[in-house]
XYZ file of C-alpha atoms in Angstrom:
263
model
C 17.270 20.998 -7.524
C 14.174 19.004 -7.594
C 16.017 15.843 -7.434
C 17.982 17.076 -4.460
C 15.962 16.341 -1.405
C 16.197 18.472 1.577
C 17.028 17.356 4.729
C 14.876 16.317 7.689
C 11.446 15.942 8.555
C 9.259 18.491 7.751
C 6.838 19.755 10.124
C 3.733 18.098 9.643
C 0.046 19.744 10.675
C -2.344 17.408 12.485
C -4.484 15.540 9.676
C -8.104 16.910 9.005
C -10.988 15.541 7.369
C -10.944 18.021 4.386
C -7.481 17.055 3.849
C -8.688 13.757 2.825
C -11.132 15.013 0.607
C -8.535 17.287 -1.097
C -5.829 14.112 -1.597
C -8.468 12.142 -3.372
C -9.909 15.053 -5.625
C -6.443 16.301 -6.510
C -5.386 12.376 -6.877
C -8.432 11.848 -9.321
C -6.997 15.055 -11.163
C -3.520 13.084 -11.644
C -5.238 10.302 -12.923
C -6.957 12.323 -15.781
C -3.822 14.236 -16.247
C -1.221 11.095 -16.509
C -4.031 8.578 -17.246
C -1.122 6.162 -18.944
C 1.313 6.091 -15.606
C -1.839 4.961 -13.607
C -2.638 1.941 -15.844
C 1.058 1.233 -16.127
C 1.861 0.611 -12.238
C -2.081 -0.879 -11.667
C -0.822 -3.253 -14.456
C 2.428 -4.462 -12.343
C 0.293 -4.255 -9.270
C -2.583 -6.502 -10.721
C -0.060 -8.895 -12.734
C 1.393 -9.932 -9.163
C -2.234 -10.781 -8.070
C -2.662 -12.972 -11.322
C 0.176 -14.860 -10.443
C -0.554 -15.210 -6.881
C -4.223 -16.474 -8.000
C -2.073 -18.684 -10.609
C 0.262 -20.162 -8.021
C -2.620 -21.188 -5.621
C -4.716 -22.957 -8.185
C -1.725 -24.681 -10.129
C -0.616 -26.159 -7.019
C -4.030 -27.203 -5.893
C -3.928 -25.256 -2.790
C -6.538 -22.279 -3.939
C -7.937 -22.240 -0.090
C -4.630 -20.391 0.343
C -5.994 -17.385 -1.678
C -7.676 -16.165 1.269
C -4.833 -15.698 2.560
C -3.158 -14.217 -0.012
C -6.030 -11.722 -0.579
C -5.344 -10.480 2.984
C -1.774 -10.055 2.532
C -1.779 -8.731 -1.020
C -2.880 -5.080 -0.057
C 0.299 -5.028 2.146
C 2.627 -4.485 -0.728
C 0.375 -1.792 -2.373
C 2.013 1.290 -0.989
C 5.441 0.426 -2.042
C 4.047 -0.192 -5.308
C 2.427 2.978 -5.534
C 6.339 4.853 -5.159
C 6.255 5.349 -9.046
C 2.836 7.142 -8.628
C 4.005 9.428 -5.810
C 6.660 10.683 -8.515
C 4.268 11.048 -11.182
C 1.967 13.286 -8.786
C 5.077 14.990 -7.468
C 6.114 16.207 -11.108
C 2.618 17.297 -12.269
C 2.599 19.366 -9.239
C 5.877 21.060 -9.877
C 5.121 21.507 -13.164
C 8.110 19.191 -14.146
C 8.020 17.040 -17.569
C 6.803 13.180 -17.027
C 10.195 11.745 -17.838
C 9.918 8.356 -18.556
C 13.237 7.367 -17.917
C 12.981 9.062 -14.642
C 9.646 7.688 -13.486
C 10.370 3.942 -14.748
C 13.789 4.267 -12.507
C 12.612 5.859 -9.362
C 12.715 3.172 -7.169
C 16.011 1.961 -8.499
C 17.228 5.661 -7.889
C 16.480 5.256 -4.343
C 18.673 2.241 -3.941
C 21.071 4.200 -2.363
C 18.748 6.113 0.243
C 16.326 4.561 2.924
C 13.433 3.306 0.552
C 14.980 -0.064 0.076
C 14.894 -0.861 3.983
C 11.717 -0.108 4.526
C 10.846 -2.334 1.643
C 12.477 -4.909 3.528
C 10.261 -4.136 6.204
C 6.945 -4.848 4.163
C 8.557 -8.182 2.483
C 9.318 -9.200 6.556
C 6.088 -8.350 7.642
C 4.471 -10.416 4.590
C 6.305 -13.574 5.104
C 6.042 -13.541 8.862
C 2.143 -13.074 8.061
C 2.139 -15.858 6.154
C 3.872 -17.832 8.501
C 1.205 -17.123 11.022
C -1.590 -18.065 8.136
C -0.105 -21.476 7.985
C -0.135 -21.591 12.083
C -3.793 -20.475 12.186
C -4.607 -22.944 9.589
C -3.341 -25.674 11.352
C -4.382 -25.031 14.935
C -8.237 -24.832 13.454
C -8.447 -27.261 10.566
C -5.117 -29.466 11.000
C -7.406 -32.371 12.485
C -9.683 -32.306 9.606
C -11.067 -35.000 8.113
C -10.416 -34.591 4.478
C -8.742 -35.333 1.745
C -8.172 -32.213 -0.386
C -9.424 -28.971 1.289
C -9.655 -27.741 -2.306
C -12.721 -30.077 -3.177
C -14.127 -29.934 0.437
C -14.960 -25.983 0.958
C -17.941 -26.826 3.248
C -14.910 -27.254 5.838
C -15.070 -23.531 6.212
C -18.417 -23.275 7.276
C -18.093 -25.861 10.181
C -17.141 -23.994 13.637
C -13.737 -24.655 13.231
C -13.918 -23.158 9.717
C -15.344 -20.040 10.983
C -13.139 -19.676 14.037
C -10.170 -19.923 11.628
C -11.460 -17.340 9.326
C -12.487 -14.902 12.082
C -8.894 -15.206 13.906
C -7.219 -15.038 10.738
C -8.927 -11.937 9.707
C -8.586 -10.187 12.984
C -4.714 -10.794 13.046
C -4.585 -9.747 9.412
C -6.150 -6.844 9.918
C -3.978 -6.266 12.558
C -0.760 -6.524 10.463
C -2.486 -4.325 7.808
C -3.255 -1.817 10.505
C 0.338 -1.976 11.673
C 1.893 -1.833 8.182
C -0.054 1.292 7.290
C 0.634 2.941 10.625
C 4.381 2.885 9.713
C 4.535 3.302 6.007
C 0.935 5.653 5.086
C 3.585 8.686 5.581
C 6.931 7.444 5.560
C 6.775 6.373 1.805
C 6.171 9.367 0.358
C 8.225 10.871 2.993
C 11.521 9.140 1.940
C 10.694 10.015 -1.550
C 10.464 13.730 -0.697
C 13.167 13.993 1.904
C 16.765 12.495 3.027
C 15.582 10.722 6.551
C 16.396 7.631 7.635
C 13.707 4.962 7.572
C 13.322 4.077 11.124
C 12.414 7.952 11.702
C 10.169 7.942 8.775
C 8.558 5.034 10.120
C 8.086 6.861 13.645
C 6.939 9.865 11.978
C 4.251 8.140 10.021
C 2.995 6.182 13.317
C 3.122 9.595 15.164
C 0.717 11.198 12.398
C -1.529 8.309 12.632
C -1.616 8.223 16.500
C -1.973 12.000 16.741
C -4.910 12.524 14.028
C -6.808 8.609 14.781
C -10.183 9.762 13.504
C -9.149 11.084 9.998
C -6.036 8.188 9.529
C -8.339 5.594 10.681
C -11.048 6.680 8.306
C -8.269 6.718 5.835
C -7.664 3.449 6.465
C -10.843 1.746 6.501
C -11.649 3.637 3.087
C -8.466 1.870 1.609
C -9.159 -1.200 2.835
C -13.401 -1.285 1.760
C -12.202 0.090 -1.927
C -9.149 -2.234 -2.234
C -11.076 -5.228 -1.659
C -14.051 -4.587 -3.480
C -11.534 -3.841 -6.342
C -10.047 -7.352 -5.732
C -13.500 -9.207 -6.235
C -13.835 -8.902 -10.058
C -10.435 -10.757 -10.793
C -8.416 -7.625 -9.472
C -9.711 -5.634 -12.313
C -10.963 -2.711 -9.945
C -7.143 -2.091 -8.894
C -6.516 -0.593 -12.394
C -9.107 2.399 -11.000
C -8.404 1.826 -7.336
C -4.416 1.779 -6.887
C -3.818 5.011 -9.313
C -6.139 6.958 -7.148
C -4.942 5.906 -3.723
C -1.504 6.373 -4.638
C -1.764 9.811 -6.033
C -4.321 10.821 -2.963
C -1.592 9.504 -0.846
C 1.315 11.731 -2.140
C -1.249 14.708 -1.819
C -2.045 14.080 1.603
C 1.553 14.292 2.702
C 1.759 16.877 0.615
C -0.952 18.959 2.394
C 0.333 17.793 5.943
C 4.221 18.870 5.307
C 3.669 21.640 2.680
C 0.169 23.132 3.454
C -2.879 23.465 1.026
C -1.295 24.910 -1.705
C 0.037 23.309 -4.908
C 3.266 24.154 -6.736
C 5.140 25.666 -3.780
C 8.168 23.582 -3.898
C 8.879 24.087 -7.715
């Protein structure tokens, strides 16, 4: 049965650059075959970004939008789980059942996906804690009445140092989260394994193929942050592409280059 996951981690081949090219090509093809689903999941993700932006401005703390923008992509892999399911169904020639796709995360509640979701949320909250600490260390004693109307403080030596340290720490968090989730999330959807094993497997895949996997991480980071600039609107294209492509990357590593072999 397609919905009955197999047990254990499949043997994964080392990642090559042609895997990345194939994943992007197949991801783009899935976008064309199921554009409504891509728009739907992207809208949910973009909606979260709009809410974060509104909260920072409504509370008069728009300066936190910098840290929110750094942390926002951290939840992207989890938001793409529905897209993984769409790609899996397209590959297997199964119908894009509306109810099944919309409840894919809910149906994972008795498996391991909620556990790795908790890890993502914990790291996101811890990043915000560190962001507050970094801000306090560099700008806590700055003489200003309203940082929202004193943006020039970011151009001071302390402000520039805060931005540099915050960017480095945020990049470190993003890299760690990428390493433990890039393969783990599609693996948990596909197979019956515990979340710790899935995270270790994902980490080992990145460590075993650092060139292609770090290039993949850099590509994701660049296109995501470019997509954030025009009011998050670029995510309507980027999120579906990366979601579908990530599934196909895992799929090639686990089952080889040919499509439809698990139908």
